[in-house]
Tab-separated table of C-alpha atoms in Angstrom:
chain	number	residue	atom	x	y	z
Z	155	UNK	CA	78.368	79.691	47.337
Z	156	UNK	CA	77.063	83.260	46.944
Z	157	UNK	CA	77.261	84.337	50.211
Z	158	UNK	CA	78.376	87.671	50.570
Z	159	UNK	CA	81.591	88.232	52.085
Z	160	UNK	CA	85.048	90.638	52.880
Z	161	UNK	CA	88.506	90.135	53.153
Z	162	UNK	CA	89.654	90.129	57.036
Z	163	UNK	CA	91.700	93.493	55.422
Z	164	UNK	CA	88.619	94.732	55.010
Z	165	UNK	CA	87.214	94.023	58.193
Z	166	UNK	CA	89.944	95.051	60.101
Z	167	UNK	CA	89.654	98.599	58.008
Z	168	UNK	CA	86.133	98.420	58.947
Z	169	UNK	CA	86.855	98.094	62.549
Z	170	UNK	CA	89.409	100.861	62.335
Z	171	UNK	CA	87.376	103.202	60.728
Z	172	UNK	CA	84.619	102.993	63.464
Z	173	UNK	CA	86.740	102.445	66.860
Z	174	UNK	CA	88.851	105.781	65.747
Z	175	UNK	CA	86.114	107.233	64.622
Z	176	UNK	CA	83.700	107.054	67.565
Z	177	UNK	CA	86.518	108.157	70.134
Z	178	UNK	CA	88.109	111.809	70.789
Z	179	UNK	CA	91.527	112.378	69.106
Z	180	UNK	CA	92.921	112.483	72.679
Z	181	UNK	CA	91.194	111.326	75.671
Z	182	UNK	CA	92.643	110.752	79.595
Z	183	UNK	CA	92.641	107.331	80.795
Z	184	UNK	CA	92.469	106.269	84.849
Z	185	UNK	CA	94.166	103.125	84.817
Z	186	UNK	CA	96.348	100.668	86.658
Z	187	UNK	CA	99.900	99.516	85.617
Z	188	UNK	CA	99.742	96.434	85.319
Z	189	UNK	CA	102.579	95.649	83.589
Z	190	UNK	CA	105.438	97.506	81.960
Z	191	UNK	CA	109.055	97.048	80.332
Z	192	UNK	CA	111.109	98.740	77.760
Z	193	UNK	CA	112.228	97.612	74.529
Z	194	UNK	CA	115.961	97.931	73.312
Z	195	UNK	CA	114.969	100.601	71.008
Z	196	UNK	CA	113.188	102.593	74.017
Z	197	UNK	CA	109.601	102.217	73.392
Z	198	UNK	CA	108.127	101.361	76.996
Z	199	UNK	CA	105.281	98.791	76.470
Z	200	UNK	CA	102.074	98.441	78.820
Z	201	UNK	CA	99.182	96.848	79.901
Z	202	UNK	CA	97.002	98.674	81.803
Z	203	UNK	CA	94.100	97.629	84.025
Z	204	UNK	CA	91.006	98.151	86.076
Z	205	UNK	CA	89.485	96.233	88.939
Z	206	UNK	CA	86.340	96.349	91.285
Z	207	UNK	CA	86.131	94.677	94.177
Z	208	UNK	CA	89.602	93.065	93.612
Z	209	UNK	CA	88.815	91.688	90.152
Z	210	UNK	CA	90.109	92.971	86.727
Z	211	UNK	CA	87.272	94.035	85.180
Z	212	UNK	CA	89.130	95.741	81.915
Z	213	UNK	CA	92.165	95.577	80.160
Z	214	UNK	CA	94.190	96.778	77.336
Z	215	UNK	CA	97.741	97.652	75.622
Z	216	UNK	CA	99.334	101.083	76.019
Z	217	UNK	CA	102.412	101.801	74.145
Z	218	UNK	CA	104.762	105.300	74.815
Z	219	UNK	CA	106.796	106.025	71.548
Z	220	UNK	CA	110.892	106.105	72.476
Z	221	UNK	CA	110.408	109.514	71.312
Z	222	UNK	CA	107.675	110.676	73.627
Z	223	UNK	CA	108.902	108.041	76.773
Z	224	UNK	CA	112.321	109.819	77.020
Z	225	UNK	CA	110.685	113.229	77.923
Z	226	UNK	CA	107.402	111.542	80.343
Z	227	UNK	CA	109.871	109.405	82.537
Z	228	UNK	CA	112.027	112.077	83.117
Z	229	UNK	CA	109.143	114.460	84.124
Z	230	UNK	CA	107.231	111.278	86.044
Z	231	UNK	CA	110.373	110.873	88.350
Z	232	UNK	CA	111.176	114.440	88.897
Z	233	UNK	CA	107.873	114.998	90.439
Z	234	UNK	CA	106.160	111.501	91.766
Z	235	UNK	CA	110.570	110.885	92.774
Z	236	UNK	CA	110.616	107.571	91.391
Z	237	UNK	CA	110.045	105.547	87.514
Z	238	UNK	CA	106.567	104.231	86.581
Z	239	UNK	CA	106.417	101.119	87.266
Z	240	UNK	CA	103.986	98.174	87.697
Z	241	UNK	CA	101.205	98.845	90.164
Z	242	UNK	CA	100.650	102.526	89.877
Z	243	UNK	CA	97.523	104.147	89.016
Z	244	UNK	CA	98.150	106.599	86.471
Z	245	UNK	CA	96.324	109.541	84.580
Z	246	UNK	CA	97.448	109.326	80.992
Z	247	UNK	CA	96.125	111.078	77.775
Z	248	UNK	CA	96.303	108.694	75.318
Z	249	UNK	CA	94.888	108.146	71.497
Z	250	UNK	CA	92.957	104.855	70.655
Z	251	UNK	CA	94.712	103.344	67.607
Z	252	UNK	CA	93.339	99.985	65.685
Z	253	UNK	CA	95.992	98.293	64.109
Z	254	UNK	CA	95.123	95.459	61.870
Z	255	UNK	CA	97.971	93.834	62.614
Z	256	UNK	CA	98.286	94.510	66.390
Z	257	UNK	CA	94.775	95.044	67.125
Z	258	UNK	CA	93.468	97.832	69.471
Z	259	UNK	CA	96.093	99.896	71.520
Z	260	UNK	CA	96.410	103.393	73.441
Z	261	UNK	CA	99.343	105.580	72.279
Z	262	UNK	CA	100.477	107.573	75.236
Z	263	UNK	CA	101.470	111.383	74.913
Z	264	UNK	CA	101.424	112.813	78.203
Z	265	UNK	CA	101.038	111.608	82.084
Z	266	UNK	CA	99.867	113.552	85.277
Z	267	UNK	CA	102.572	112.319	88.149
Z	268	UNK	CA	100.078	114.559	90.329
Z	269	UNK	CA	97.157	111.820	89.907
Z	270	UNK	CA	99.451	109.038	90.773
Z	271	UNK	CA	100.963	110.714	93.942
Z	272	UNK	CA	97.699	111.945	95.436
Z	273	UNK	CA	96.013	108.044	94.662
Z	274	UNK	CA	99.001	106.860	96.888
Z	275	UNK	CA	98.291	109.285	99.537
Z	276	UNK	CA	94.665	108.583	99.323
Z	277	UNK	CA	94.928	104.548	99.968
Z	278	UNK	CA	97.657	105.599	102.370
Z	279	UNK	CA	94.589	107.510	104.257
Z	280	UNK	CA	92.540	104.448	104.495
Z	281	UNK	CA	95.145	102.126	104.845
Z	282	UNK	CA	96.169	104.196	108.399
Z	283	UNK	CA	92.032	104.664	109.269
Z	284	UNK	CA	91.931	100.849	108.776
Z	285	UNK	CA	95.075	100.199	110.995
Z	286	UNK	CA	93.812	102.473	113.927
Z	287	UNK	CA	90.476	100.959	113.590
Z	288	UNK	CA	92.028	96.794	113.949
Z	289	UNK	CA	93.486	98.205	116.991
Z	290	UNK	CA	97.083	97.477	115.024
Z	291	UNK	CA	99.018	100.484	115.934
Z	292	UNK	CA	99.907	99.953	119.318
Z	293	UNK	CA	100.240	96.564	119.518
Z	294	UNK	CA	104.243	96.681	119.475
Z	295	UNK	CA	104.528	99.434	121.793
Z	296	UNK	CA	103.314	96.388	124.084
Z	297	UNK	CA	106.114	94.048	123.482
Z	298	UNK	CA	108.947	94.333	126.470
Z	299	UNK	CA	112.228	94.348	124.889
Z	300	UNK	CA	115.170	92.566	126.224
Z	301	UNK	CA	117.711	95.014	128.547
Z	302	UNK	CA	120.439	94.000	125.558
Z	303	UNK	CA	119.361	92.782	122.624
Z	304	UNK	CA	122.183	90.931	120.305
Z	305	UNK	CA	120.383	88.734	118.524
Z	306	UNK	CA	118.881	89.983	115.771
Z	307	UNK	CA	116.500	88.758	112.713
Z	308	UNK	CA	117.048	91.352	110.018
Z	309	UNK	CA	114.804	91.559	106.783
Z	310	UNK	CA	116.233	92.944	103.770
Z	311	UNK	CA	117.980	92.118	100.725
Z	312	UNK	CA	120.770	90.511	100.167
Z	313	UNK	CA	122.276	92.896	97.630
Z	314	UNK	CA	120.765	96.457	99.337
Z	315	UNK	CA	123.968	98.489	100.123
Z	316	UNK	CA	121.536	99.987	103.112
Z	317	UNK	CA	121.926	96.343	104.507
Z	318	UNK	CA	125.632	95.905	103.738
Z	319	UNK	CA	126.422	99.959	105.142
Z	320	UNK	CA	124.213	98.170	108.214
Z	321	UNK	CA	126.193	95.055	108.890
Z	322	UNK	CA	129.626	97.093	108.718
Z	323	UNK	CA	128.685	99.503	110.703
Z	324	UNK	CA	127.108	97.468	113.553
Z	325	UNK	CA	129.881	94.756	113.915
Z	326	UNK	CA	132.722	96.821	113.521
Z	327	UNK	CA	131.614	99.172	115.860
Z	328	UNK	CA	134.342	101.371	118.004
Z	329	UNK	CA	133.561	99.209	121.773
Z	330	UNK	CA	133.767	95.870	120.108
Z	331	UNK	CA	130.347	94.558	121.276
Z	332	UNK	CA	129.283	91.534	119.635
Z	333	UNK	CA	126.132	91.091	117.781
Z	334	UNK	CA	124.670	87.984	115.950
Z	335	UNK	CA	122.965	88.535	112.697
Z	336	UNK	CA	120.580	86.804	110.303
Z	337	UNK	CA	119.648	87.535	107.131
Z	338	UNK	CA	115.669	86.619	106.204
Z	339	UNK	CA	115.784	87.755	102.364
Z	340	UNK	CA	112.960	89.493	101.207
Z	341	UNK	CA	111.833	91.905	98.104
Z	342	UNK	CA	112.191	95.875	99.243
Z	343	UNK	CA	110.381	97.233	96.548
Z	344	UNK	CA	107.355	96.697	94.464
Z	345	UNK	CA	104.716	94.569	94.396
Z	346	UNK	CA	106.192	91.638	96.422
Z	347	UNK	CA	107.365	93.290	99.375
Z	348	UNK	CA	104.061	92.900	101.428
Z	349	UNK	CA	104.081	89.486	100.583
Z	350	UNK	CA	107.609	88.969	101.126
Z	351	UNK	CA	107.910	90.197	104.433
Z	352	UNK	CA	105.510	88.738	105.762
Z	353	UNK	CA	106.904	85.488	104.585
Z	354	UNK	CA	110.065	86.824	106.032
Z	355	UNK	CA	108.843	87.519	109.325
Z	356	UNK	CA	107.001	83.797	109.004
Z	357	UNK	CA	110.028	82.049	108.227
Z	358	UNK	CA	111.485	84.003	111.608
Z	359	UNK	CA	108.859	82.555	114.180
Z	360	UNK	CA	109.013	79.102	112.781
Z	361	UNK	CA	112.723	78.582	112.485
Z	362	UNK	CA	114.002	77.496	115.657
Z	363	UNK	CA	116.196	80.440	116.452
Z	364	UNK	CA	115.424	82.409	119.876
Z	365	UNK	CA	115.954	86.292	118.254
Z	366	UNK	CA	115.519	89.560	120.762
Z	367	UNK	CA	114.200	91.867	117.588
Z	368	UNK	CA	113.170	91.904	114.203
Z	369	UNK	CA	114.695	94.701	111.779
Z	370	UNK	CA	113.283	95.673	108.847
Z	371	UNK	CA	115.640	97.669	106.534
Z	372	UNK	CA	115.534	99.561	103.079
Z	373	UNK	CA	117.641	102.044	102.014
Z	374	UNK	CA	116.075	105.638	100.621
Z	375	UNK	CA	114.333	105.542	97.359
Z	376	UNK	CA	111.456	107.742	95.619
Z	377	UNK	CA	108.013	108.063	97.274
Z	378	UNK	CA	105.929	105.749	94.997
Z	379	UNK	CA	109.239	103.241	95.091
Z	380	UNK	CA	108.235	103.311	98.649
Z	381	UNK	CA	104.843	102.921	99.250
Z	382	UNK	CA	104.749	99.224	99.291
Z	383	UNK	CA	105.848	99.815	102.850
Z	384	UNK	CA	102.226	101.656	103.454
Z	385	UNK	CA	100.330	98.458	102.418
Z	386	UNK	CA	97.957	96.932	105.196
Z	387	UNK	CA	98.862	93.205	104.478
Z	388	UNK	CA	102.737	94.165	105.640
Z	389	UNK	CA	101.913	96.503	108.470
Z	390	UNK	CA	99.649	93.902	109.611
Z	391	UNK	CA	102.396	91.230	110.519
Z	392	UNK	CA	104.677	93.569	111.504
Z	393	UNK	CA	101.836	94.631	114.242
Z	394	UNK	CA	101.331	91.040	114.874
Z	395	UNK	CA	104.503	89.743	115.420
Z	396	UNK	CA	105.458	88.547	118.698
Z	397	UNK	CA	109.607	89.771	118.983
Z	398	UNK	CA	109.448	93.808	118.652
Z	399	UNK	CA	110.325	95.127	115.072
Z	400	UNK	CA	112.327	98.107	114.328
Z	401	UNK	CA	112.398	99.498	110.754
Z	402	UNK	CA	114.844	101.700	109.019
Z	403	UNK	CA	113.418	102.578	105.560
Z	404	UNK	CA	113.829	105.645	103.427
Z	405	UNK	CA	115.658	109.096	104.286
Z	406	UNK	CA	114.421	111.655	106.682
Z	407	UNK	CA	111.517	113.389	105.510
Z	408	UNK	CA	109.849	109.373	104.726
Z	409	UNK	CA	107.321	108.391	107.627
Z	410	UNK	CA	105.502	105.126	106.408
Z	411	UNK	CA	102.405	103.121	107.948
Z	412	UNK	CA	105.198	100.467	109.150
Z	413	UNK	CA	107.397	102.836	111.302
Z	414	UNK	CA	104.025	103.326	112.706
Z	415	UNK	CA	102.776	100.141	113.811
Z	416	UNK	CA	106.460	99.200	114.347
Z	417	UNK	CA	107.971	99.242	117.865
Z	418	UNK	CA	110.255	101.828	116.910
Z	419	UNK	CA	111.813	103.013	113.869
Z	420	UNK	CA	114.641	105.492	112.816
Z	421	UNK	CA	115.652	107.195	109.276
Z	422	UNK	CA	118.176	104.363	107.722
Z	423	UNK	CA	120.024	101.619	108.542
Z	424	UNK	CA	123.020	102.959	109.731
Z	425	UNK	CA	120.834	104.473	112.497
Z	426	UNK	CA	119.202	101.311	112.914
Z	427	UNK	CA	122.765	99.903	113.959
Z	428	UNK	CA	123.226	102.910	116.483
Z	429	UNK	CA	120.162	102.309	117.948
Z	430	UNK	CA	121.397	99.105	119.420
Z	431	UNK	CA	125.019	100.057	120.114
Z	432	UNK	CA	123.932	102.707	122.101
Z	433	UNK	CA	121.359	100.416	124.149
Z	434	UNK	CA	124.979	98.806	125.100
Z	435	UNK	CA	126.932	102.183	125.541
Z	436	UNK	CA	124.244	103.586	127.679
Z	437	UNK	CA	123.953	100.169	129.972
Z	438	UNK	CA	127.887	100.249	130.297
Z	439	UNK	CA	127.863	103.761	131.210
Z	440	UNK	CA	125.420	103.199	134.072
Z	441	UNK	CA	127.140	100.534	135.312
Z	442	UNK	CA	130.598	102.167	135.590
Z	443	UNK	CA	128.299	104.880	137.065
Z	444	UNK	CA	127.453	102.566	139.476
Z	445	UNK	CA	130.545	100.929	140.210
Z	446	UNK	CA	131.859	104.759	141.005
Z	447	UNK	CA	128.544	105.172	143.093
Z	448	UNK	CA	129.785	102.668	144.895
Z	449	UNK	CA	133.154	103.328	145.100
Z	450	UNK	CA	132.680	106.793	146.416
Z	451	UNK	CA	130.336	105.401	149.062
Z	452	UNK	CA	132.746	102.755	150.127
Z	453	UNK	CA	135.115	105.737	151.007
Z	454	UNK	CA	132.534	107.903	152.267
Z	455	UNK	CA	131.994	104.789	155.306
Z	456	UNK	CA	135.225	104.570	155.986
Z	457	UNK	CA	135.522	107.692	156.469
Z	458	UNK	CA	132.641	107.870	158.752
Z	459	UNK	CA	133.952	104.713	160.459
Z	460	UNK	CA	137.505	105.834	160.913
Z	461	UNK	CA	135.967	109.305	162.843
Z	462	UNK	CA	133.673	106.986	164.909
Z	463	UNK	CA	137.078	104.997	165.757
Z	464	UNK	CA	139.219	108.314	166.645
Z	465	UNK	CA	136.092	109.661	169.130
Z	466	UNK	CA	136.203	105.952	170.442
Z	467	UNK	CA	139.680	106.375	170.967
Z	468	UNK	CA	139.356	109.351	172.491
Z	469	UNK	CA	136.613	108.726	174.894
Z	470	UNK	CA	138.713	105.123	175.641
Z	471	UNK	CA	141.878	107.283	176.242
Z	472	UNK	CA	140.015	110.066	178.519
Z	473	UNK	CA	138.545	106.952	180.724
Z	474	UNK	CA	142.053	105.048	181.121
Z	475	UNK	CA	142.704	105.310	184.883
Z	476	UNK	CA	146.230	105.994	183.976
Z	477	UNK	CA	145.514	109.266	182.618
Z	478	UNK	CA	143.417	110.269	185.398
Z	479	UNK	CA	146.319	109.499	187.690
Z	480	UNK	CA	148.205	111.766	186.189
Z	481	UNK	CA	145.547	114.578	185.961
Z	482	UNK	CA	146.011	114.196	189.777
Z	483	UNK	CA	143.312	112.357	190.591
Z	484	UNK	CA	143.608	109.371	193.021
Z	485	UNK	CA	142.421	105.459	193.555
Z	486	UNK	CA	141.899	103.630	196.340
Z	487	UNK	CA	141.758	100.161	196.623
Z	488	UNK	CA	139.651	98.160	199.110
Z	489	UNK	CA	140.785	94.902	200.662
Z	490	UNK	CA	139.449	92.718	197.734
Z	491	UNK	CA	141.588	95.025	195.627
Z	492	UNK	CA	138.512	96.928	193.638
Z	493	UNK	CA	138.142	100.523	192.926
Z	494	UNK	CA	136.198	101.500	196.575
Z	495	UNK	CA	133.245	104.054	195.913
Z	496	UNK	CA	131.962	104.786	199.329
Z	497	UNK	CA	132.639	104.054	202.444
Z	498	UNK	CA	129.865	101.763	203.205
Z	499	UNK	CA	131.108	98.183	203.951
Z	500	UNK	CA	134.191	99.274	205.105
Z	501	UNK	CA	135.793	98.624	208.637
Z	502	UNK	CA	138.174	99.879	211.174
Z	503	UNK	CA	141.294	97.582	210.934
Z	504	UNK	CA	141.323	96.984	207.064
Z	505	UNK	CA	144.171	97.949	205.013
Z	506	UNK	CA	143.589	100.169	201.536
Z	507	UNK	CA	145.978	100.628	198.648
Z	508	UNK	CA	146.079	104.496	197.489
Z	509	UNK	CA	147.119	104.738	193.891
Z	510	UNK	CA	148.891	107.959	192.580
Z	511	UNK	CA	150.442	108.700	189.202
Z	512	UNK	CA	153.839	107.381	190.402
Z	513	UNK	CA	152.795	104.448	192.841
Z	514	UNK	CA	150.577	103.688	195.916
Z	515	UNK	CA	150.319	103.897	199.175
Z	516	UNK	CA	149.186	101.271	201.551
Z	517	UNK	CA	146.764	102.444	204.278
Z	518	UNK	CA	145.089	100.950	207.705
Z	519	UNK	CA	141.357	102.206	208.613
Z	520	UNK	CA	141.681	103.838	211.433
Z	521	UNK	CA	138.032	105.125	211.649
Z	522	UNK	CA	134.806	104.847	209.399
Z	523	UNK	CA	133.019	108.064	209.678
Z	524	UNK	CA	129.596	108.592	207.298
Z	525	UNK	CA	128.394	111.935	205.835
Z	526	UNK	CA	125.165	112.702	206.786
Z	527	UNK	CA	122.771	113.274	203.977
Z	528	UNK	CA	121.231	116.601	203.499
């Protein structure tokens, strides 16, 4: 009973005392978000994280003061263009604090949006190396699409305005060509897009429906609020899927790994719907090009055929005995009452008919007298 002993108090002071004392007053942490959310009051709660080899290897609670948050988000999104969120690796300075009520915790004072934007770039780097590698970059640009595809498996969600602006815009469009739509609902942003989508594009193979092309649509958002749509897993199944797949995500100066491996891909969804009402424009331009082609080449033989018929005509009129007749020219009949064209045959005794323009005259052979050949 006279062991020697402390008050937890005491230990915890103990603790404080040599974790704060040990570590730099401020020190800058790599680490992943791996969660995050914001408290009424405006302190923005964390836990961050590190992995290796796809395990978390280390973890711990990060907390940014109302006070302090107000000022870092606002200077995070004006330069990385979108919040911190889960999922980003971040550069923060932070304090180690040892609370004996809360334990151990970083208190966050400043952020580097630089670090975070040039990790994204960097895993975008190998993601595209990776992707060129597999082989998975042209496999779309393979697929044949149909001469006029209406039937169309879109992937988005429900609530995006880029999908609703999409839908308007493609059946209300100004020639009235129909278009059947379905919508395969799917996270845009964060974490669960990859995952989504390619449940989403899953879901299209397997459900029955015969679909001409896949569309994959997101309105425009900040560059890190993006970048799910650089991750291999996605990418991968768009490359892989059998129907061609046309994305719209982001605003114009956005190029992800998916427009890449896609079989085509334009700026935002509105686009997206041009894309395939021009497809129908353009075919029925060529065919009333076509139909005039042929028009104009309809006329074009009758013509031809009409001048063949007046030189017919002509050449029918010029060889009408009549007409001869009254050139002057004369006809004489033999006995059998055919045209005669030489004397041969003929005989002393017969009787000839001598046609003029303005009747005939009815002759006796009185003599048959040849022309001797030169």
């Amino acid at each position: 009973m006279n062991k020697k002993c402390v008050s937890l108090s005491q230990l915890q002071e103990t603790v404080k005392e040599a974790v704060e004392g040990s570590i730099p007053e401020q020190v800058w942490v790599r680490a992943e978000i791996a969660s995050l959310s914001v408290a009424r009051g405006g302190h923005c709660y964390m836990e961050l994280s590190e992995s290796r080899d796809g395990k978390v290897v280390s973890q711990m609670r990060a907390i940014i003061w109302a006070s302090v948050y107000r000022r870092l988000a606002s200077y995070f999104e004006s330069v990385a263009g979108s919040s911190l969120a889960a999922g980003q690796q971040v550069l923060m300075c932070v304090a180690v604090q040892y609370s004996p009520l809360y334990g151990l915790s970083l208190i966050v004072s400043d952020i580097d949006p630089e670090y975070t934007l040039g990790d994204a770039e960097r895993r975008r780097a190998e993601t595209l190396e990776r992707l060129r590698k597999e082989g998975l970059t042209l496999l779309q640009r393979e697929i044949d699409m149909v001469p006029l595809p209406c039937r169309l498996a879109v992937i988005s969600a429900e609530t995006a305005a880029g999908y609703r602006d999409f839908l308007r815009h493609l059946h209300e469009n100004e020639y009235g060509y129909a278009f059947y739509t379905r919508l395969f609902s799917s996270p845009m942003q964060g974490a669960e897009t990859a995952a989504g989508v390619a449940a989403a594009l899953e879901e299209i193979r397997s459900c029955g429906e015969s679909f001409d092309a896949v569309l994959v649509l997101r309105g425009g958002g900040g560059k890190l609020d993006l970048a799910c749509f650089d991750e291999y897993e996605l990418c991968r199944a768009i490359a892989l899927c059998k129907l061609p797949v046309l994305t719209a995500i982001g605003h114009d100066q956005d190029v992800h790994l998916c427009d890449m491996v896609a079989y085509d891909s334009v700026k935002t969804p509105t686009a997206l719907a041009d894309w395939f009402i021009d497809v129908f424009a353009s075919f029925e331009a060529r065919l009333d090009n076509l139909a005039l082609r042929l028009k104009n080449a309809g006329r074009t033989r009758l013509t031809l055929m009409e001048a063949c018929l007046t030189r017919l005509e002509a050449r029918l009129d010029a060889a009408d005995p009549a007409n001869l007749l009254r050139k002057g020219f004369v006809m004489v009949l033999g006995p059998d009452g055919r045209p005669l064209r030489k004397v041969a045959g003929t005989l002393a005794g017969e009787m000839l008919q001598v046609r003029l323009a303005d009747g005939r005259i009815d002759c006796e052979i009185k003599k048959v007298v040849y022309e001797e050949k030169q």
